């Protein structure tokens, strides 16, 4: 699945123009951080503006180790119409802290909307910010009852997912997530060139922003429908290539 992260209503409407080429519209506020949370009314407005069959995701933020605060924020996102709730465990330094925060989020979200999906996100460049090891995320997600484990990059300075967690380690991340019955989502300045390895390792959700913004610039550029379509076309090409290879081998 392709998850695209607009920064507000205007970009979400551009995503809606490319709705055939994406699977999830992920509301965030990039100027508040990698998984910066947007306002509840923006989530609501985007939910109302994009096709009803497109799930809306919302990031709850690069959160502190404060389970109560984060659970309440997550409830705000689901009440506002998001059905994928993404939490960046920025302030958690141990798996135990991550589980505590995510258990609270899962309860808050699922008590309100049992079918909503909860995504526990860590950071590929965790070593730069001192938070929990990226490969711990599948276990944190599984122990807390979340539905997906995700990695993104915390510092958007041009370095990419594979600069910090190479493809082999991402493959292990995906393997651990799948073994626990979770979806595996990967992001972090992902470019079209990364889609080969991401497809081969069985990534369920690829999250992008910069790659579908004009000039590849996630801050100054805007999301453009034709770039979303091109990214999706490359995803499809890689998936067919992989399926053909698998058929040839078997
Ligand atoms: O969840 C996806 C992120 O917004 C990825 O953004 P990026 O591709 O600019 O790193």
mmCIF file of C-alpha atoms and ligand atoms in Angstrom:
data_model
loop_
_atom_site.group_PDB
_atom_site.id
_atom_site.type_symbol
_atom_site.label_atom_id
_atom_site.label_comp_id
_atom_site.label_asym_id
_atom_site.label_seq_id
_atom_site.Cartn_x
_atom_site.Cartn_y
_atom_site.Cartn_z
ATOM 1 C CA UNK A 1 0.000 0.000 0.000
ATOM 2 C CA UNK A 2 1.107 3.557 -0.644
ATOM 3 C CA UNK A 3 0.659 6.080 2.164
ATOM 4 C CA UNK A 4 1.114 9.757 1.291
ATOM 5 C CA UNK A 5 1.470 12.509 3.874
ATOM 6 C CA UNK A 6 -0.073 15.888 2.967
ATOM 7 C CA UNK A 7 0.505 18.808 5.348
ATOM 8 C CA UNK A 8 -3.009 20.232 5.202
ATOM 9 C CA UNK A 9 -6.295 20.466 3.365
ATOM 10 C CA UNK A 10 -4.916 21.959 0.150
ATOM 11 C CA UNK A 11 -2.359 19.181 -0.339
ATOM 12 C CA UNK A 12 -4.896 16.562 0.693
ATOM 13 C CA UNK A 13 -7.102 17.779 -2.161
ATOM 14 C CA UNK A 14 -4.172 17.259 -4.528
ATOM 15 C CA UNK A 15 -3.837 13.754 -3.088
ATOM 16 C CA UNK A 16 -7.539 13.255 -3.764
ATOM 17 C CA UNK A 17 -6.879 14.077 -7.444
ATOM 18 C CA UNK A 18 -4.425 11.167 -7.410
ATOM 19 C CA UNK A 19 -6.720 8.982 -5.315
ATOM 20 C CA UNK A 20 -6.499 6.083 -7.788
ATOM 21 C CA UNK A 21 -2.766 5.934 -7.190
ATOM 22 C CA UNK A 22 -2.614 5.897 -3.408
ATOM 23 C CA UNK A 23 -4.099 3.853 -0.589
ATOM 24 C CA UNK A 24 -3.906 5.951 2.579
ATOM 25 C CA UNK A 25 -3.950 9.733 3.136
ATOM 26 C CA UNK A 26 -1.820 10.474 6.173
ATOM 27 C CA UNK A 27 -2.487 13.832 7.841
ATOM 28 C CA UNK A 28 0.523 15.355 9.522
ATOM 29 C CA UNK A 29 2.109 18.709 10.279
ATOM 30 C CA UNK A 30 5.704 18.391 9.093
ATOM 31 C CA UNK A 31 6.759 21.684 10.680
ATOM 32 C CA UNK A 32 6.035 20.112 14.092
ATOM 33 C CA UNK A 33 8.339 17.160 13.441
ATOM 34 C CA UNK A 34 8.726 14.007 11.435
ATOM 35 C CA UNK A 35 5.392 12.692 12.758
ATOM 36 C CA UNK A 36 4.076 16.109 13.760
ATOM 37 C CA UNK A 37 0.373 16.125 14.695
ATOM 38 C CA UNK A 38 -2.051 18.360 12.836
ATOM 39 C CA UNK A 39 -5.132 20.043 14.290
ATOM 40 C CA UNK A 40 -8.306 17.982 14.874
ATOM 41 C CA UNK A 41 -10.302 20.277 12.587
ATOM 42 C CA UNK A 42 -7.787 19.710 9.776
ATOM 43 C CA UNK A 43 -8.161 15.929 10.127
ATOM 44 C CA UNK A 44 -11.958 16.374 10.044
ATOM 45 C CA UNK A 45 -11.854 18.667 7.020
ATOM 46 C CA UNK A 46 -9.583 16.260 5.141
ATOM 47 C CA UNK A 47 -11.787 13.297 6.050
ATOM 48 C CA UNK A 48 -14.762 15.155 4.598
ATOM 49 C CA UNK A 49 -12.878 16.260 1.476
ATOM 50 C CA UNK A 50 -11.278 13.061 0.226
ATOM 51 C CA UNK A 51 -13.091 10.036 -1.265
ATOM 52 C CA UNK A 52 -14.917 8.050 1.415
ATOM 53 C CA UNK A 53 -13.197 4.800 0.411
ATOM 54 C CA UNK A 54 -9.735 6.245 1.142
ATOM 55 C CA UNK A 55 -8.662 5.693 4.716
ATOM 56 C CA UNK A 56 -7.381 8.768 6.513
ATOM 57 C CA UNK A 57 -4.440 8.304 8.826
ATOM 58 C CA UNK A 58 -3.290 10.839 11.381
ATOM 59 C CA UNK A 59 -0.006 11.157 13.196
ATOM 60 C CA UNK A 60 -0.310 11.847 16.898
ATOM 61 C CA UNK A 61 3.153 13.391 17.036
ATOM 62 C CA UNK A 62 6.746 12.630 17.975
ATOM 63 C CA UNK A 63 5.460 11.818 21.408
ATOM 64 C CA UNK A 64 6.977 11.977 24.887
ATOM 65 C CA UNK A 65 6.961 9.082 27.343
ATOM 66 C CA UNK A 66 3.608 10.188 28.751
ATOM 67 C CA UNK A 67 1.012 7.456 28.225
ATOM 68 C CA UNK A 68 -1.960 9.520 29.440
ATOM 69 C CA UNK A 69 -1.161 12.543 27.318
ATOM 70 C CA UNK A 70 -0.581 10.441 24.239
ATOM 71 C CA UNK A 71 -3.710 8.292 24.740
ATOM 72 C CA UNK A 72 -5.810 11.451 24.924
ATOM 73 C CA UNK A 73 -4.198 12.840 21.760
ATOM 74 C CA UNK A 74 -4.795 9.536 19.951
ATOM 75 C CA UNK A 75 -8.467 9.647 20.940
ATOM 76 C CA UNK A 76 -8.610 13.159 19.475
ATOM 77 C CA UNK A 77 -7.314 11.841 16.155
ATOM 78 C CA UNK A 78 -9.803 8.981 15.937
ATOM 79 C CA UNK A 79 -12.748 11.161 17.022
ATOM 80 C CA UNK A 80 -11.747 13.552 14.242
ATOM 81 C CA UNK A 81 -12.210 10.825 11.626
ATOM 82 C CA UNK A 82 -8.824 9.131 11.228
ATOM 83 C CA UNK A 83 -8.875 5.324 11.038
ATOM 84 C CA UNK A 84 -5.096 4.810 11.078
ATOM 85 C CA UNK A 85 -3.529 6.289 14.193
ATOM 86 C CA UNK A 86 0.267 6.654 14.021
ATOM 87 C CA UNK A 87 2.363 7.300 17.090
ATOM 88 C CA UNK A 88 6.070 8.203 16.927
ATOM 89 C CA UNK A 89 7.740 6.863 20.084
ATOM 90 C CA UNK A 90 10.284 9.683 20.142
ATOM 91 C CA UNK A 91 10.534 10.040 23.908
ATOM 92 C CA UNK A 92 10.643 6.320 24.721
ATOM 93 C CA UNK A 93 14.101 5.013 25.489
ATOM 94 C CA UNK A 94 13.207 1.393 26.336
ATOM 95 C CA UNK A 95 10.805 -1.158 24.823
ATOM 96 C CA UNK A 96 8.935 -1.211 28.152
ATOM 97 C CA UNK A 97 8.188 2.518 27.868
ATOM 98 C CA UNK A 98 7.069 2.024 24.269
ATOM 99 C CA UNK A 99 4.683 -0.755 25.296
ATOM 100 C CA UNK A 100 3.227 1.395 28.090
ATOM 101 C CA UNK A 101 2.498 4.283 25.726
ATOM 102 C CA UNK A 102 1.141 2.065 22.967
ATOM 103 C CA UNK A 103 -1.114 0.041 25.298
ATOM 104 C CA UNK A 104 -2.730 3.272 26.417
ATOM 105 C CA UNK A 105 -3.151 4.402 22.823
ATOM 106 C CA UNK A 106 -4.637 1.077 21.699
ATOM 107 C CA UNK A 107 -7.177 1.189 24.520
ATOM 108 C CA UNK A 108 -8.149 4.806 23.870
ATOM 109 C CA UNK A 109 -8.523 4.269 20.132
ATOM 110 C CA UNK A 110 -10.235 0.873 20.115
ATOM 111 C CA UNK A 111 -12.684 1.742 22.913
ATOM 112 C CA UNK A 112 -13.954 4.455 20.597
ATOM 113 C CA UNK A 113 -13.573 2.711 17.254
ATOM 114 C CA UNK A 114 -12.620 -0.975 17.401
ATOM 115 C CA UNK A 115 -11.882 -1.249 13.680
ATOM 116 C CA UNK A 116 -9.346 1.620 13.669
ATOM 117 C CA UNK A 117 -5.747 0.542 13.119
ATOM 118 C CA UNK A 118 -3.000 1.606 15.489
ATOM 119 C CA UNK A 119 0.532 2.033 14.158
ATOM 120 C CA UNK A 120 3.518 2.059 16.502
ATOM 121 C CA UNK A 121 6.295 3.983 14.843
ATOM 122 C CA UNK A 122 9.953 4.150 15.712
ATOM 123 C CA UNK A 123 12.804 5.910 13.982
ATOM 124 C CA UNK A 124 15.448 4.430 11.717
ATOM 125 C CA UNK A 125 17.887 7.084 12.995
ATOM 126 C CA UNK A 126 17.041 6.382 16.652
ATOM 127 C CA UNK A 127 20.759 6.485 17.467
ATOM 128 C CA UNK A 128 20.743 10.217 16.667
ATOM 129 C CA UNK A 129 17.939 11.063 19.080
ATOM 130 C CA UNK A 130 18.433 8.445 21.780
ATOM 131 C CA UNK A 131 15.138 6.630 21.437
ATOM 132 C CA UNK A 132 14.234 2.955 21.345
ATOM 133 C CA UNK A 133 15.997 0.644 18.868
ATOM 134 C CA UNK A 134 14.123 0.407 15.540
ATOM 135 C CA UNK A 135 14.178 -3.391 15.531
ATOM 136 C CA UNK A 136 12.268 -3.389 18.843
ATOM 137 C CA UNK A 137 9.186 -1.883 17.198
ATOM 138 C CA UNK A 138 7.509 -5.102 16.014
ATOM 139 C CA UNK A 139 7.696 -6.509 19.542
ATOM 140 C CA UNK A 140 6.416 -3.244 21.067
ATOM 141 C CA UNK A 141 3.514 -3.197 18.609
ATOM 142 C CA UNK A 142 2.672 -6.860 19.241
ATOM 143 C CA UNK A 143 2.826 -6.611 23.040
ATOM 144 C CA UNK A 144 0.603 -3.558 23.080
ATOM 145 C CA UNK A 145 -2.073 -4.890 20.723
ATOM 146 C CA UNK A 146 -1.256 -2.449 17.909
ATOM 147 C CA UNK A 147 -1.851 -3.424 14.290
ATOM 148 C CA UNK A 148 1.304 -2.258 12.564
ATOM 149 C CA UNK A 149 4.942 -1.497 13.224
ATOM 150 C CA UNK A 150 6.527 1.354 11.336
ATOM 151 C CA UNK A 151 9.856 3.088 10.867
ATOM 152 C CA UNK A 152 10.418 6.647 9.654
ATOM 153 C CA UNK A 153 13.397 8.956 10.026
ATOM 154 C CA UNK A 154 13.323 11.504 12.856
ATOM 155 C CA UNK A 155 15.696 14.032 11.336
ATOM 156 C CA UNK A 156 14.810 15.071 7.820
ATOM 157 C CA UNK A 157 18.235 16.181 6.667
ATOM 158 C CA UNK A 158 18.402 14.216 3.428
ATOM 159 C CA UNK A 159 19.545 10.968 5.018
ATOM 160 C CA UNK A 160 17.297 8.060 4.202
ATOM 161 C CA UNK A 161 15.811 4.951 5.755
ATOM 162 C CA UNK A 162 18.493 2.647 4.297
ATOM 163 C CA UNK A 163 21.314 4.963 5.458
ATOM 164 C CA UNK A 164 20.375 4.050 9.020
ATOM 165 C CA UNK A 165 18.698 0.655 8.746
ATOM 166 C CA UNK A 166 20.109 -1.162 5.724
ATOM 167 C CA UNK A 167 17.869 -3.378 3.579
ATOM 168 C CA UNK A 168 18.890 -6.579 5.429
ATOM 169 C CA UNK A 169 17.907 -5.062 8.775
ATOM 170 C CA UNK A 170 14.652 -3.729 7.273
ATOM 171 C CA UNK A 171 13.990 -7.281 6.043
ATOM 172 C CA UNK A 172 14.413 -8.495 9.616
ATOM 173 C CA UNK A 173 12.010 -5.750 10.782
ATOM 174 C CA UNK A 174 9.408 -6.938 8.262
ATOM 175 C CA UNK A 175 10.004 -10.587 9.179
ATOM 176 C CA UNK A 176 9.473 -9.845 12.893
ATOM 177 C CA UNK A 177 6.330 -7.806 12.171
ATOM 178 C CA UNK A 178 4.835 -10.541 10.002
ATOM 179 C CA UNK A 179 5.735 -13.246 12.513
ATOM 180 C CA UNK A 180 3.675 -11.288 15.051
ATOM 181 C CA UNK A 181 0.752 -10.893 12.639
ATOM 182 C CA UNK A 182 1.379 -7.175 12.109
ATOM 183 C CA UNK A 183 1.580 -4.952 9.064
ATOM 184 C CA UNK A 184 5.074 -3.623 8.359
ATOM 185 C CA UNK A 185 5.328 0.022 7.264
ATOM 186 C CA UNK A 186 8.544 1.728 6.160
ATOM 187 C CA UNK A 187 9.296 5.363 5.394
ATOM 188 C CA UNK A 188 12.108 7.881 5.634
ATOM 189 C CA UNK A 189 12.926 9.963 2.547
ATOM 190 C CA UNK A 190 12.163 6.883 0.470
ATOM 191 C CA UNK A 191 12.800 7.365 -3.248
ATOM 192 C CA UNK A 192 11.719 5.363 -6.284
ATOM 193 C CA UNK A 193 15.139 3.646 -6.285
ATOM 194 C CA UNK A 194 14.349 2.155 -2.874
ATOM 195 C CA UNK A 195 11.204 0.424 -4.113
ATOM 196 C CA UNK A 196 13.091 -2.632 -5.404
ATOM 197 C CA UNK A 197 14.404 -3.651 -1.970
ATOM 198 C CA UNK A 198 11.230 -2.505 -0.194
ATOM 199 C CA UNK A 199 9.159 -4.756 -2.445
ATOM 200 C CA UNK A 200 11.551 -7.712 -2.187
ATOM 201 C CA UNK A 201 11.452 -7.713 1.612
ATOM 202 C CA UNK A 202 7.643 -7.708 1.679
ATOM 203 C CA UNK A 203 6.904 -4.207 3.026
ATOM 204 C CA UNK A 204 3.127 -3.791 3.412
ATOM 205 C CA UNK A 205 2.978 0.013 3.533
ATOM 206 C CA UNK A 206 5.460 2.468 2.013
ATOM 207 C CA UNK A 207 5.110 6.014 3.386
ATOM 208 C CA UNK A 208 6.317 9.010 1.412
ATOM 209 C CA UNK A 209 6.157 12.742 1.249
ATOM 210 C CA UNK A 210 9.370 14.226 -0.212
ATOM 211 C CA UNK A 211 9.438 11.860 -3.191
ATOM 212 C CA UNK A 212 6.017 13.088 -4.366
ATOM 213 C CA UNK A 213 6.650 16.797 -3.709
ATOM 214 C CA UNK A 214 7.915 19.041 -6.480
ATOM 215 C CA UNK A 215 11.711 19.175 -6.526
ATOM 216 C CA UNK A 216 11.734 16.252 -4.079
ATOM 217 C CA UNK A 217 11.525 18.898 -1.344
ATOM 218 C CA UNK A 218 9.195 17.865 1.508
ATOM 219 C CA UNK A 219 9.249 21.411 3.004
ATOM 220 C CA UNK A 220 9.289 23.928 0.152
ATOM 221 C CA UNK A 221 7.731 21.653 -2.487
ATOM 222 C CA UNK A 222 4.070 20.730 -2.742
ATOM 223 C CA UNK A 223 2.631 17.273 -3.343
ATOM 224 C CA UNK A 224 1.831 16.891 -7.040
ATOM 225 C CA UNK A 225 -0.688 14.361 -8.391
ATOM 226 C CA UNK A 226 1.524 13.416 -11.371
ATOM 227 C CA UNK A 227 4.405 12.604 -9.003
ATOM 228 C CA UNK A 228 2.090 10.412 -6.932
ATOM 229 C CA UNK A 229 1.016 8.630 -10.142
ATOM 230 C CA UNK A 230 4.654 8.137 -11.220
ATOM 231 C CA UNK A 231 5.641 6.793 -7.809
ATOM 232 C CA UNK A 232 2.722 4.362 -7.872
ATOM 233 C CA UNK A 233 3.615 3.229 -11.397
ATOM 234 C CA UNK A 234 7.121 2.373 -10.201
ATOM 235 C CA UNK A 235 5.668 0.505 -7.213
ATOM 236 C CA UNK A 236 3.508 -1.551 -9.557
ATOM 237 C CA UNK A 237 6.446 -2.219 -11.887
ATOM 238 C CA UNK A 238 8.543 -3.454 -8.973
ATOM 239 C CA UNK A 239 5.709 -5.629 -7.682
ATOM 240 C CA UNK A 240 5.224 -7.253 -11.110
ATOM 241 C CA UNK A 241 8.955 -7.741 -11.501
ATOM 242 C CA UNK A 242 9.104 -9.385 -8.088
ATOM 243 C CA UNK A 243 6.080 -11.598 -8.763
ATOM 244 C CA UNK A 244 7.564 -12.661 -12.119
ATOM 245 C CA UNK A 245 10.904 -13.467 -10.429
ATOM 246 C CA UNK A 246 9.141 -15.503 -7.750
ATOM 247 C CA UNK A 247 7.234 -17.438 -10.434
ATOM 248 C CA UNK A 248 10.433 -18.126 -12.368
ATOM 249 C CA UNK A 249 12.206 -19.392 -9.260
ATOM 250 C CA UNK A 250 9.367 -21.680 -8.144
HETATM 251 O O1 LIG B 1 4.963 8.737 6.722
HETATM 252 C C1 LIG B 1 5.664 9.144 5.795
HETATM 253 C C2 LIG B 1 6.515 10.362 5.911
HETATM 254 O O2 LIG B 1 5.800 11.502 5.814
HETATM 255 C C3 LIG B 1 7.672 10.293 5.004
HETATM 256 O O3 LIG B 1 8.109 11.572 4.611
HETATM 257 P P1 LIG B 1 9.406 11.665 3.695
HETATM 258 O O4 LIG B 1 9.205 10.720 2.539
HETATM 259 O O5 LIG B 1 9.491 13.070 3.252
HETATM 260 O O6 LIG B 1 10.541 11.251 4.573
#
